[in-house]
XYZ file of C-alpha atoms in Angstrom:
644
model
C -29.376 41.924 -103.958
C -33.054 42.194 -102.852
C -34.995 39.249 -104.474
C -38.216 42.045 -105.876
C -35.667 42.472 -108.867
C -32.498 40.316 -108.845
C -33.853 38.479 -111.925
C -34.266 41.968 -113.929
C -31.133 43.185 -113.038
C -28.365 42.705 -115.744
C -24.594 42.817 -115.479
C -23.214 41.885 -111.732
C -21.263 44.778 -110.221
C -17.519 44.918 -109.870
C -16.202 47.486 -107.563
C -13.420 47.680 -108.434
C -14.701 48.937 -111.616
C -17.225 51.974 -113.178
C -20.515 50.211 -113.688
C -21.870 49.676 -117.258
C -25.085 48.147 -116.610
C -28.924 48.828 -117.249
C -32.220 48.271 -115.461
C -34.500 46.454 -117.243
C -37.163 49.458 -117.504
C -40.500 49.908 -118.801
C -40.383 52.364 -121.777
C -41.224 55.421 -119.163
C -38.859 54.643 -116.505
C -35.904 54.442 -119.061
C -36.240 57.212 -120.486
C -36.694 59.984 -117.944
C -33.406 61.650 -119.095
C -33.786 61.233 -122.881
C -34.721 64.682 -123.889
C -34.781 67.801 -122.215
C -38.646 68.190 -122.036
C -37.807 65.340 -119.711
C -35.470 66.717 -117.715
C -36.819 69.722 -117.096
C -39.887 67.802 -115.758
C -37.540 65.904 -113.656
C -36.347 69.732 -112.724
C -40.260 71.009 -111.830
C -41.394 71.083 -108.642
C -44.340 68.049 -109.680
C -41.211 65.499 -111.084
C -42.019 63.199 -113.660
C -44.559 60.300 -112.963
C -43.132 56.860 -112.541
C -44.491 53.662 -114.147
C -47.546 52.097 -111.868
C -49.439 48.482 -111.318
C -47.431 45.423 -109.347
C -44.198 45.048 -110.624
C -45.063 41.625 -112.320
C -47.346 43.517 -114.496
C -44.993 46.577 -115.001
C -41.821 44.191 -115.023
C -39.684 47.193 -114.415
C -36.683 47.135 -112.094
C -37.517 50.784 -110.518
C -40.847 50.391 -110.316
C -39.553 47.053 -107.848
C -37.452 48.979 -106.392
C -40.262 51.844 -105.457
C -42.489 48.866 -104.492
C -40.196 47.593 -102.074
C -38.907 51.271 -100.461
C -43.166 51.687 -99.960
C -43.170 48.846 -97.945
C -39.991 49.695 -95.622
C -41.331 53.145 -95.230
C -44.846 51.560 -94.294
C -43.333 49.650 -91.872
C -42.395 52.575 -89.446
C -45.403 54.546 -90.844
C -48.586 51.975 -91.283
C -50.288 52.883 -93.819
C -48.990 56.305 -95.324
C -48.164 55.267 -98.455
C -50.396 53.134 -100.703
C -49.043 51.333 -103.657
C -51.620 52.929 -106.034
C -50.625 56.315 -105.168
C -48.583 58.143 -107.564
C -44.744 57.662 -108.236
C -42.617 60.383 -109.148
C -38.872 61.396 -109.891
C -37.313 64.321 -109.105
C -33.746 65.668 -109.550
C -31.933 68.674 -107.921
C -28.773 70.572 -109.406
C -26.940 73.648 -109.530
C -27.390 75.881 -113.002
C -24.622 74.944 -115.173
C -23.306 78.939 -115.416
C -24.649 82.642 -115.554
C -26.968 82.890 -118.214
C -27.693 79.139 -119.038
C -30.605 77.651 -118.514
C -29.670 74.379 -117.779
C -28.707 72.000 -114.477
C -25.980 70.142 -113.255
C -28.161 67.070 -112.072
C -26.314 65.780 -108.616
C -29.034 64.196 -106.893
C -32.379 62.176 -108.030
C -35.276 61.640 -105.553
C -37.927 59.135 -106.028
C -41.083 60.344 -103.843
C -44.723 59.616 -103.746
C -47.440 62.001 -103.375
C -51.538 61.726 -102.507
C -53.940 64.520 -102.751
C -56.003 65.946 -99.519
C -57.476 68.516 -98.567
C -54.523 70.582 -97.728
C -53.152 69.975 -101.246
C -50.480 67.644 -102.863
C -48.161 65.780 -100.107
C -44.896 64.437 -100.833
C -43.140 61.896 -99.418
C -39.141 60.930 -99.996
C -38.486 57.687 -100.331
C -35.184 57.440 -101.810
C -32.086 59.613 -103.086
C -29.619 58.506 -105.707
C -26.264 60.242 -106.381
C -26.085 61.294 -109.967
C -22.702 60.807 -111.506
C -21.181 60.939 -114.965
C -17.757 58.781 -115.713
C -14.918 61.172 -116.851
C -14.628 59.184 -120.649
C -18.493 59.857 -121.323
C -20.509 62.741 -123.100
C -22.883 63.207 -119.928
C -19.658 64.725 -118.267
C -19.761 67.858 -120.275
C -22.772 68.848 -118.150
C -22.675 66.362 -114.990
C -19.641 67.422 -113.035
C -20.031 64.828 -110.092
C -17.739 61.665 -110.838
C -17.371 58.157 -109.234
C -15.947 58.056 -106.335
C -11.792 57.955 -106.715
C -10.983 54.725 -104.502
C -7.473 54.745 -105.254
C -5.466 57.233 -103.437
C -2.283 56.921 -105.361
C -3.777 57.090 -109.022
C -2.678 60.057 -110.877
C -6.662 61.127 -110.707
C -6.427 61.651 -107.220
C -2.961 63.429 -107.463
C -4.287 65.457 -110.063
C -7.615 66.604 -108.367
C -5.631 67.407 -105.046
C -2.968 69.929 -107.262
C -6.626 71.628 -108.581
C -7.941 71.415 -105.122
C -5.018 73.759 -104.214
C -4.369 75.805 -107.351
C -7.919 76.885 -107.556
C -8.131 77.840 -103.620
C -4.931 79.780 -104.083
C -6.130 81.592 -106.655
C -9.946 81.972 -106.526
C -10.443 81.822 -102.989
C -10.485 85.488 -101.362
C -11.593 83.946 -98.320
C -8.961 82.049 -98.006
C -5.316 82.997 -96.359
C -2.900 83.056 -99.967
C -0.453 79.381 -99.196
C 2.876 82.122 -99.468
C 5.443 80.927 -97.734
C 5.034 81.560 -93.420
C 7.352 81.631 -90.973
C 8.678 77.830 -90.415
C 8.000 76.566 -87.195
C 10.964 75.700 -84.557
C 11.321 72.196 -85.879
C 10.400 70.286 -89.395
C 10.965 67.234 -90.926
C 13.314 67.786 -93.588
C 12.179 64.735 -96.488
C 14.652 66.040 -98.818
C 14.672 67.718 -102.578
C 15.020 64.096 -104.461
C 11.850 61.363 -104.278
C 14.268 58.519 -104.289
C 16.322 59.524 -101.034
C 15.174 57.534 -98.135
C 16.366 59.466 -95.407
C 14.559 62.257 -93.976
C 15.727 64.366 -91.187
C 14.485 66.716 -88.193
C 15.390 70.337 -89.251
C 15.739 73.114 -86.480
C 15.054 75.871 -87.832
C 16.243 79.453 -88.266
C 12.571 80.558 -88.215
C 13.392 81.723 -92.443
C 10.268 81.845 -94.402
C 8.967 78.516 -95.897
C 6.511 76.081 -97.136
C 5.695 72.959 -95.330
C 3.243 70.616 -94.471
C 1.214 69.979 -90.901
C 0.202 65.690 -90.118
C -2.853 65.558 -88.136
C -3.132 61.785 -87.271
C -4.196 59.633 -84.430
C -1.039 58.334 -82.379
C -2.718 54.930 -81.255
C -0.468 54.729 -78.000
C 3.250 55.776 -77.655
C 5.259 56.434 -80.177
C 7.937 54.239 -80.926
C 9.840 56.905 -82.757
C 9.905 60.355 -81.274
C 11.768 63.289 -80.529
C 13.117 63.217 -77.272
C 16.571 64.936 -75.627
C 17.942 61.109 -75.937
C 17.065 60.897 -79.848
C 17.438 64.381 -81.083
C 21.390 64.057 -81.988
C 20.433 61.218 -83.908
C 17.396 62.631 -85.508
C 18.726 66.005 -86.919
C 21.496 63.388 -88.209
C 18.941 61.382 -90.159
C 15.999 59.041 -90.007
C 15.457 56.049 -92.414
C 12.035 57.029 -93.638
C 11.177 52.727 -93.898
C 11.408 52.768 -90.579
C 8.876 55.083 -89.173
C 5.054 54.607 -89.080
C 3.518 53.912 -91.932
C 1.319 57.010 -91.534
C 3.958 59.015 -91.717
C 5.876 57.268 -94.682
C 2.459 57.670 -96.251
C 2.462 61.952 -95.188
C 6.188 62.181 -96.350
C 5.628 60.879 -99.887
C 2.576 62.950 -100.117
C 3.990 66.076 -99.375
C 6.829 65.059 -101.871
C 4.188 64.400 -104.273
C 3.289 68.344 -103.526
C 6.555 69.431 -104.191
C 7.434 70.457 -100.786
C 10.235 69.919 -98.734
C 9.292 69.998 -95.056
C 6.643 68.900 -92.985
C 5.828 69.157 -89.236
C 4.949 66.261 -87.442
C 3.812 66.988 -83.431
C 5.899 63.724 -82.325
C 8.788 64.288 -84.214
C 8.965 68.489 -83.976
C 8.449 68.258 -80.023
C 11.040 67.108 -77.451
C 8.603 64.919 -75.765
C 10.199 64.545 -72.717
C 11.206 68.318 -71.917
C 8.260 70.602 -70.763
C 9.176 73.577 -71.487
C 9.467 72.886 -75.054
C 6.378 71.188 -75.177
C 4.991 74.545 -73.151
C 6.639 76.918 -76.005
C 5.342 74.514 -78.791
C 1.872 74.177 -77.573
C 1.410 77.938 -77.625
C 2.235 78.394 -81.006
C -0.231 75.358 -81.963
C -2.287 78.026 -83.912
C 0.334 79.376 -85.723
C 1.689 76.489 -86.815
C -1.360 74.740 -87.996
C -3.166 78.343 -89.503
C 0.355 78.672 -91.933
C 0.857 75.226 -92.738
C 0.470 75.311 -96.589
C -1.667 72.371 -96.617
C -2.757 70.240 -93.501
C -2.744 66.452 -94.797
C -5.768 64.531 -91.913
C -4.949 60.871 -91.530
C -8.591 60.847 -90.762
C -9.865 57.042 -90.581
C -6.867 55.399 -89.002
C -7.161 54.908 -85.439
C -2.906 54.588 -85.498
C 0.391 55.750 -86.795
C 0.994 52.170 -88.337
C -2.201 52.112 -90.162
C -1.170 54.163 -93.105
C -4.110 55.943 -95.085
C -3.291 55.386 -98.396
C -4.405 51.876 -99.192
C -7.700 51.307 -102.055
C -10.719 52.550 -100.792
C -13.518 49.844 -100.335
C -16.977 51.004 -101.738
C -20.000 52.935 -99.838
C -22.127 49.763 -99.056
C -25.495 50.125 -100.498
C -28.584 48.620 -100.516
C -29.446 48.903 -104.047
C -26.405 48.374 -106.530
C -25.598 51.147 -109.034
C -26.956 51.206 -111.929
C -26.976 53.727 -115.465
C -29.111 55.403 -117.209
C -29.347 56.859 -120.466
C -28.647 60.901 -120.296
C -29.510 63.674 -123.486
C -27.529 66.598 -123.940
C -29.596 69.323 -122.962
C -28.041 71.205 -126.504
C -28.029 68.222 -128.607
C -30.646 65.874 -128.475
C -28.316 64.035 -130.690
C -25.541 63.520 -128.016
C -26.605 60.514 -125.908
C -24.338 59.722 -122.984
C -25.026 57.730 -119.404
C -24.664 58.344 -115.846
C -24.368 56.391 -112.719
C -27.028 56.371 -110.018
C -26.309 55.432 -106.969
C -28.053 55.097 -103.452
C -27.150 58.285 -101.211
C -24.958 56.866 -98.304
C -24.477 58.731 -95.637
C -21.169 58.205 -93.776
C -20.999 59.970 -90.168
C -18.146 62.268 -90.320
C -17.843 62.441 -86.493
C -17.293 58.654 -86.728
C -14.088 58.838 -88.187
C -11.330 58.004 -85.632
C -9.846 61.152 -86.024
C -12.795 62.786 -85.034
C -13.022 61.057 -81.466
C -10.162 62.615 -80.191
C -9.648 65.772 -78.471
C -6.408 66.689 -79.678
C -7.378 66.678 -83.302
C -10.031 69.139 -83.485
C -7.552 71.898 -82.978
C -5.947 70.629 -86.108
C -9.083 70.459 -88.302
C -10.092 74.178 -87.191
C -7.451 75.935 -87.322
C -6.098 74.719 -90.546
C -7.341 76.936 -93.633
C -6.373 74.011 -96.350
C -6.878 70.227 -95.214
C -6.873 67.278 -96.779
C -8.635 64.688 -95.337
C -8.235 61.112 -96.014
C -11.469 59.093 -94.663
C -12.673 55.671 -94.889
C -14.378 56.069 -97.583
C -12.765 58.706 -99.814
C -10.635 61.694 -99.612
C -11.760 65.359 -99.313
C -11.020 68.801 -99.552
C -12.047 71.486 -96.870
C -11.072 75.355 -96.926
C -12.307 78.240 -95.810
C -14.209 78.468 -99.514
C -15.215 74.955 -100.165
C -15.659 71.553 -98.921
C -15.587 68.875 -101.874
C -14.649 65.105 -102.279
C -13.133 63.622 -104.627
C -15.883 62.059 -106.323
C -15.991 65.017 -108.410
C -16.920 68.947 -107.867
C -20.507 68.213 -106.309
C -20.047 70.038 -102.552
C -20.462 67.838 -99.565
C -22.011 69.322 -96.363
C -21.684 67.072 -93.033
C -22.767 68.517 -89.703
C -19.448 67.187 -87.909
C -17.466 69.343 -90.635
C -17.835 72.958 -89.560
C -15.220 74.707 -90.625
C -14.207 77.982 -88.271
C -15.480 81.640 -90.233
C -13.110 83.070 -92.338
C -12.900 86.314 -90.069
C -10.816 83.603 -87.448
C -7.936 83.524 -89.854
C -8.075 87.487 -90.929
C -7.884 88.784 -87.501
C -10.921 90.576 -88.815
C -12.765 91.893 -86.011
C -14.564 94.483 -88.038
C -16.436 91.476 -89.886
C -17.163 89.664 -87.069
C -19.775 89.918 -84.861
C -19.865 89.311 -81.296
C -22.384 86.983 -81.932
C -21.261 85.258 -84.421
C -17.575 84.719 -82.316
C -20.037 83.393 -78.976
C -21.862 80.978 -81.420
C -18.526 79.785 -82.621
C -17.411 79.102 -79.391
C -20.038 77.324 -78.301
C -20.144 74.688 -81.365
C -16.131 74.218 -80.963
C -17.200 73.444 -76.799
C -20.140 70.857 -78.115
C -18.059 69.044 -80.901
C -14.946 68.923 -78.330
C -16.224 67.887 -75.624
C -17.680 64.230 -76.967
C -14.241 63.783 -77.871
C -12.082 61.915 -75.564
C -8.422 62.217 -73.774
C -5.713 59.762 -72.676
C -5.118 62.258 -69.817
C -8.017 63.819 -68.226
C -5.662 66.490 -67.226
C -4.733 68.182 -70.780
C -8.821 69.119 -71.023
C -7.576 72.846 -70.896
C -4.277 72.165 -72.768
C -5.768 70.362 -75.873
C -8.692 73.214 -76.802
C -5.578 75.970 -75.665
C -4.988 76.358 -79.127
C -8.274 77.045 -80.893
C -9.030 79.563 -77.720
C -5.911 81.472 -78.314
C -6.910 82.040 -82.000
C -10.761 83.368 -80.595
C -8.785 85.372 -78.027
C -6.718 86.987 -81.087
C -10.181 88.293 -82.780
C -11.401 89.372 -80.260
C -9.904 90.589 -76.659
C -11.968 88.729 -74.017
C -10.012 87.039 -70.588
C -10.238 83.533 -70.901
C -11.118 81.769 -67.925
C -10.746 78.321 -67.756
C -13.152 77.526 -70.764
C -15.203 80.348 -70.436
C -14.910 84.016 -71.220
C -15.456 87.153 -69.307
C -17.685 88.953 -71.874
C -20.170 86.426 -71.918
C -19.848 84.546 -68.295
C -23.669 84.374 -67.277
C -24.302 82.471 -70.760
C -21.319 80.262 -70.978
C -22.590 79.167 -67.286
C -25.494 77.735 -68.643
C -23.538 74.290 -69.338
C -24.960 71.102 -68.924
C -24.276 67.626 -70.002
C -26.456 66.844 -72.847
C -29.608 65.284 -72.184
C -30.127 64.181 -75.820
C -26.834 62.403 -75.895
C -28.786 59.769 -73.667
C -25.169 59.416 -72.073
C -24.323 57.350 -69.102
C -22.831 60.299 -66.279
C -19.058 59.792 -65.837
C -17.291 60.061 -62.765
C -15.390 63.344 -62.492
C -12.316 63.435 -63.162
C -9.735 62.426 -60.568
C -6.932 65.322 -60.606
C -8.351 69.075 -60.824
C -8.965 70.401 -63.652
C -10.696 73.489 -63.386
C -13.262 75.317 -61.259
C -16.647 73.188 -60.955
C -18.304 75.810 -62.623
C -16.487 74.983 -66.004
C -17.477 72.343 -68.504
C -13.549 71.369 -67.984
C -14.292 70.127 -64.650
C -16.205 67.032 -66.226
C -16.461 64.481 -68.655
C -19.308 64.355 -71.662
C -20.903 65.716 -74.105
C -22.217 69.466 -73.087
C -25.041 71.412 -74.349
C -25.973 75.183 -73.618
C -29.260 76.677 -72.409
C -28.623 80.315 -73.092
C -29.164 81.451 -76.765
C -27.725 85.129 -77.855
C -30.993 86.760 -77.198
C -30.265 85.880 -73.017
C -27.877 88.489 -73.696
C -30.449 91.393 -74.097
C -32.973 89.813 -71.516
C -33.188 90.912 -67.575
C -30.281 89.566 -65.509
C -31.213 87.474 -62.257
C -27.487 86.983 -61.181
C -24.135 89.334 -61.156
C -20.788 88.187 -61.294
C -18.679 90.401 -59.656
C -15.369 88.857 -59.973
C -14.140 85.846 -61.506
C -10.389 84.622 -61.554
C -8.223 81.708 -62.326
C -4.784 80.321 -61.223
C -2.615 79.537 -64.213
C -0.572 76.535 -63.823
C 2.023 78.569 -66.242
C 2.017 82.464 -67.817
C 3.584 80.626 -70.683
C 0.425 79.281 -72.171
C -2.790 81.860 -70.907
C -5.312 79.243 -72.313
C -4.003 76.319 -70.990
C -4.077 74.154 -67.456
C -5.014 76.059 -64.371
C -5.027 74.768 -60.942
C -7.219 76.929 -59.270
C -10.711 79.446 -59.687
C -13.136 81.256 -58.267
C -16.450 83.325 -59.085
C -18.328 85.822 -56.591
C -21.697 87.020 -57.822
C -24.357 88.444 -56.425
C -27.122 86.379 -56.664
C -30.367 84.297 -55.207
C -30.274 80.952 -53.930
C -33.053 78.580 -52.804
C -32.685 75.140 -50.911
C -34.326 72.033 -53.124
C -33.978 68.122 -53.554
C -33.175 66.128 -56.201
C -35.087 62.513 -57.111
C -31.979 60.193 -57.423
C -31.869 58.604 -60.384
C -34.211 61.091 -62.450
C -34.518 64.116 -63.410
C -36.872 65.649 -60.619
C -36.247 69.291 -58.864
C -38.227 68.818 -56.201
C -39.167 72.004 -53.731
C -37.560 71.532 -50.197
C -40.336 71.619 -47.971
C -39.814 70.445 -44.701
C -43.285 68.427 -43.974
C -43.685 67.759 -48.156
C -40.635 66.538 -50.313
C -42.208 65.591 -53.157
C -43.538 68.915 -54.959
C -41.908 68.703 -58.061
C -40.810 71.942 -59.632
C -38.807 71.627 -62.685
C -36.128 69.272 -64.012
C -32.112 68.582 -62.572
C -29.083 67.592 -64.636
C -26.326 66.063 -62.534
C -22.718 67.080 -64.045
C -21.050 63.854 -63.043
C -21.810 60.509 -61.248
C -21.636 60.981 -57.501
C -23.602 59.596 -54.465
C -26.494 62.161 -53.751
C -25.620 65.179 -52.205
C -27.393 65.249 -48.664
C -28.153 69.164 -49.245
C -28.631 71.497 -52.754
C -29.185 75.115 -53.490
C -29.927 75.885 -56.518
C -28.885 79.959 -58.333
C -30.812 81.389 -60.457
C -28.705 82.736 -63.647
C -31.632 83.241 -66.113
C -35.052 83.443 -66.672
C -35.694 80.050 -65.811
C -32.315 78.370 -65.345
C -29.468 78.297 -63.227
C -26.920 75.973 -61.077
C -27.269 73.314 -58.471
C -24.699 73.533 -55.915
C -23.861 72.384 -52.983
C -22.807 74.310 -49.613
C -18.477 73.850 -48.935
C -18.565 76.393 -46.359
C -20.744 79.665 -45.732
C -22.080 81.096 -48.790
C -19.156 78.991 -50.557
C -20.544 76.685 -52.871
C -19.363 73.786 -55.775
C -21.861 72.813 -58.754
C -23.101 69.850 -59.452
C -25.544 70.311 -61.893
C -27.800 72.688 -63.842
C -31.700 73.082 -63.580
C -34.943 74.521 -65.321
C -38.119 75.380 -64.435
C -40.490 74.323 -67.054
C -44.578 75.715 -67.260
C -46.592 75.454 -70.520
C -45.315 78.487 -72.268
C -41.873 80.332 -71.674
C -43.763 82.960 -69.938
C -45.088 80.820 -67.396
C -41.749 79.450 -67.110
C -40.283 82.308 -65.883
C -43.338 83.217 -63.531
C -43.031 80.244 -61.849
C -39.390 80.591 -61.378
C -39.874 84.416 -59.828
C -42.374 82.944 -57.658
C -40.340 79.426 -56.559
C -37.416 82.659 -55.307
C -40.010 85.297 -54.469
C -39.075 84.673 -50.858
C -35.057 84.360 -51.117
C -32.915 87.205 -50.575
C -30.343 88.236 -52.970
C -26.499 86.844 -51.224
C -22.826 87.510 -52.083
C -21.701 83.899 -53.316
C -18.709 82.441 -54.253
C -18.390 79.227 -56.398
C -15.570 77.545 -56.423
């Protein structure tokens, strides 16, 4: 606890417990939600002013706690902030319904501001959670609750059955849960909760409910289906003895009231390929009718488990209460809990660093996702956690639109499906593989269900309808990432973000598509590895355009273009990202594809070339940009390429 206010803090904090403690707070500070005039300061744009002076004088715990945020912020900003200027408190809500006048509080801000001569300037300093205990008055109007840590109280079973009931009901967004076709195999856990065997089921592809386990494997399984096991399997499986993450699934979707649930290990003869073949093209299906996908999200394996107690968000500050007025009765007095905003990385989760799993996450409508710090609810409507029904918005939990899971092509633009595609590329490809060569294979899925809204050929990553932009890969330069070797069995052509490892970024934005083409592709084709899966491995490609191509050097080791002059080497004219980590090429070309963009390649055979990396030509403005790239090809003829 920082030492500015440990002696004016009363009551120590037990997490394993609501806290029922106070500040010690000047007569100002205390009551900031004691009457509605208050609060609806706290509402206005201006906040209400916090106490002022040293904190010895003041001898108020948020007034310490203000002091001491001043001087952190100071620290990477000398001098912004001084300690005279004026405190205030904010708070931010949704209106509690159509036609009242009043907020559900979710979120307080403490902020400074100082007046120049552009007008009042705010700082943020700090955000607190607002919460409200389920037991106290403040609840009626404060909807956010503590944080549930224990995944097996009937709280959490109870929020998860409104989770569902409400999306089946409310959501029109949503696909209704009905019963869907069952896939080829399920796990059978049986009709009674006190029968511990459970059983693979082949089905007769009847009509069913059932649940899908998206989980982390951690290595090879121990227990899986294979033509050796299966006999035994569809005979019976003690449930003690599998992974505790899927003991953990199986009484879950018991707890639901369901029967069956499909687990990829034990629903897929592992060691026969054409099963695996016929099961990994009906990945979308299987996942986009599951009734409810249950995400074993922060275990990083199956014999984690992810239903122990939940530790608490660390904090800085410790929570503390305050007093709260009923914004209809003054007389009603209640509390609520304020605690430091955390913010917990979603993309951190171990679930979320593998390739395999994002296919899961997307193409499941309904999914419940248990993370390391709580569990919560996505769907095509709503994304909530279980610390009540505040929403949650994280940047690595993009859910697909719901047009994906109507077949809706009328509703969806073609711009909106490109800009789709290109966020499912970004967020898969910093996720990693055990085998470089499933990079195809393990996105196969998700393409499948973008080739279902809308008819484009798929071509190893990249689509037909939009080529000349979906070129316009790169590895990331923001990702400061180390370049990785490529990968050492083909993949795909060189000019598809499948033929290398890291995070990717795109230069083209939708607007390229309306702008003046410097390049033509005039044929484009891959080799399928099988016709049983059109969006899976390939082991061939080509591409033949039409377009201009200029010799040039690259600085080794930076990010220098230079212009290949024969007596002068060291022009530079605009910046090179390599696509993998390779000894210097001892000749590059690079193609112009855009305005000021386009590959670096180097020369296989005549006018056959392989990329290796992406350029741009950068001037002051975008204009000059693209002036100076005409002019850098003014002199270079337009040639029939092909990339392989």
């Amino acid at each position: 606890m920082p030492e500015a206010y440990e002696e004016i803090w009363q009551d120590a904090d037990d997490e394993n417990s609501t806290p029922r403690k106070y500040l010690n707070l000047c007569d100002s500070c205390q009551n900031i939600m004691t009457s509605p005039t208050n609060i609806k300061q706290l509402k206005s744009q201006t906040g209400l002013r916090l106490c002022s002076g040293s904190q010895e004088v003041s001898n108020c715990a948020l007034r310490a706690i203000a002091l001491e945020s001043i001087g952190v912020f100071n620290a990477r900003h000398p001098g912004h902030i001084n300690q005279d200027d004026d405190g205030v408190v904010n708070v931010f809500g949704r209106k509690l319904g159509k036609g009242v006048e009043w907020y559900d509080i979710d979120t307080l801000e403490l902020r400074y501001f100082r007046e120049d001569s552009s007008g009042l300037r705010f700082t943020p300093l700090l955000e607190f959670d607002v919460l409200a205990s389920p037991d106290d008055p403040a609840a009626e109007y404060i909807s956010t609750r503590p944080p549930e840590l224990n995944m097996l109280s009937e709280q959490s079973f109870n929020r998860i059955k409104r989770w569902i009931t409400d999306c089946e009901k409310n959501h029109i967004n949503c696909p209704a849960p009905s019963a869907a076709t069952l896939p080829t195999r399920v796990i059978d856990v049986g009709v009674l909760e006190q029968t511990q065997i459970a059983r693979v089921y082949e089905t007769a592809h009847e009509n069913g409910r059932y649940v899908a386990l998206s989980y982390c494997w951690g290595g090879p399984q121990m227990i899986a289906l294979t033509t050796a096991t299966r006999s035994q399997m569809e005979r019976g499986i003690c449930i003690s003895s599998l992974p505790r993450t899927l003991q953990d699934a199986i009484f879950i979707t018991r707890m639901l009231g369901l029967r069956y649930i499909w687990v990829d290990s034990m629903c897929i003869i592992q060691d026969d390929p054409a099963d695996k073949e016929k099961e990994l093209k009906a990945m979308a299906q299987i996942y986009r009718d599951a009734f409810v996908t249950i995400s074993a999200a922060s275990t990083k394996s199956c014999q984690d488990g992810f239903l122990a107690r939940r530790k608490p968000k660390a904090s800085h500050y410790p929570r503390f209460t305050l007093p709260y007025c009923a914004w209809d009765d003054e007389s009603k007095i209640g509390s609520v809990v304020l605690q430091q905003q955390f913010y917990h990385d979603f993309l951190t989760e171990p679930i979320n660093k593998r390739a395999w799993t994002l296919q899961e996450r997307l193409l499941s409508p309904r999914i419940l996702i248990y993370g390391t710090h709580e569990l919560w609810w996505q769907c095509q409507a709503e994304q909530l956690s279980n610390g009540g029904t505040g929403k949650f918005y994280d940047p690595g939990a993009e859910r697909l639109l719901s047009a994906f899971f109507q077949h809706d092509k009328e509703t969806l633009t073609h711009k909106e499906w490109w800009y789709s595609w290109v966020d499912t590329v970004i967020d898969y490809t910093h996720r990693e593989l055990s085998f470089e060569e499933d990079k195809l294979v393990a996105i196969s899925a998700i393409a499948s269900q973008f080739q279902a809204v809308q008819s484009n050929d798929y071509l190893a990553g990249l689509w037909k309808s939009t080529l000349l932009m979906d070129l316009t890969w790169m590895i990331d330069p923001s990702k400061s990432q180390p370049l990785k070797p490529r990968p050492s069995k083909y993949v795909a052509p060189s000019w598809s973000w499948a033929a290398v490892q890291g995070t990717v970024s795109f230069a083209s934005s939708w607007s390229s598509e309306n702008e003046a083409s410097y390049a033509e592709v005039s044929r484009c084709e891959t080799t399928l590895s099988t016709n049983e899966l059109p969006t899976g491995r390939v082991t061939a490609g080509f591409l033949e355009a039409r377009a201009k191509v200029k010799e040039a050097r690259w600085r080794s080791r930076t990010t220098d273009l230079l212009d290949y002059e024969p007596y002068d080497q060291s022009k530079t004219i605009g910046r090179a990202w390599m696509d993998a980590e390779e000894e210097k090429p001892e000749r590059l070309f690079c193609i112009r594809l855009e305005r000021n963009v386009g590959l670096i390649v180097t020369e296989q055979s005549p006018c056959v070339f392989q990329r290796v990396g992406f350029f741009e030509i950068i001037g002051e403005s975008s204009e000059e940009s693209v002036a100076l790239t005409d002019k850098w090809f003014e002199q270079c003829d337009t040639q029939i390429i092909t990339i392989i």
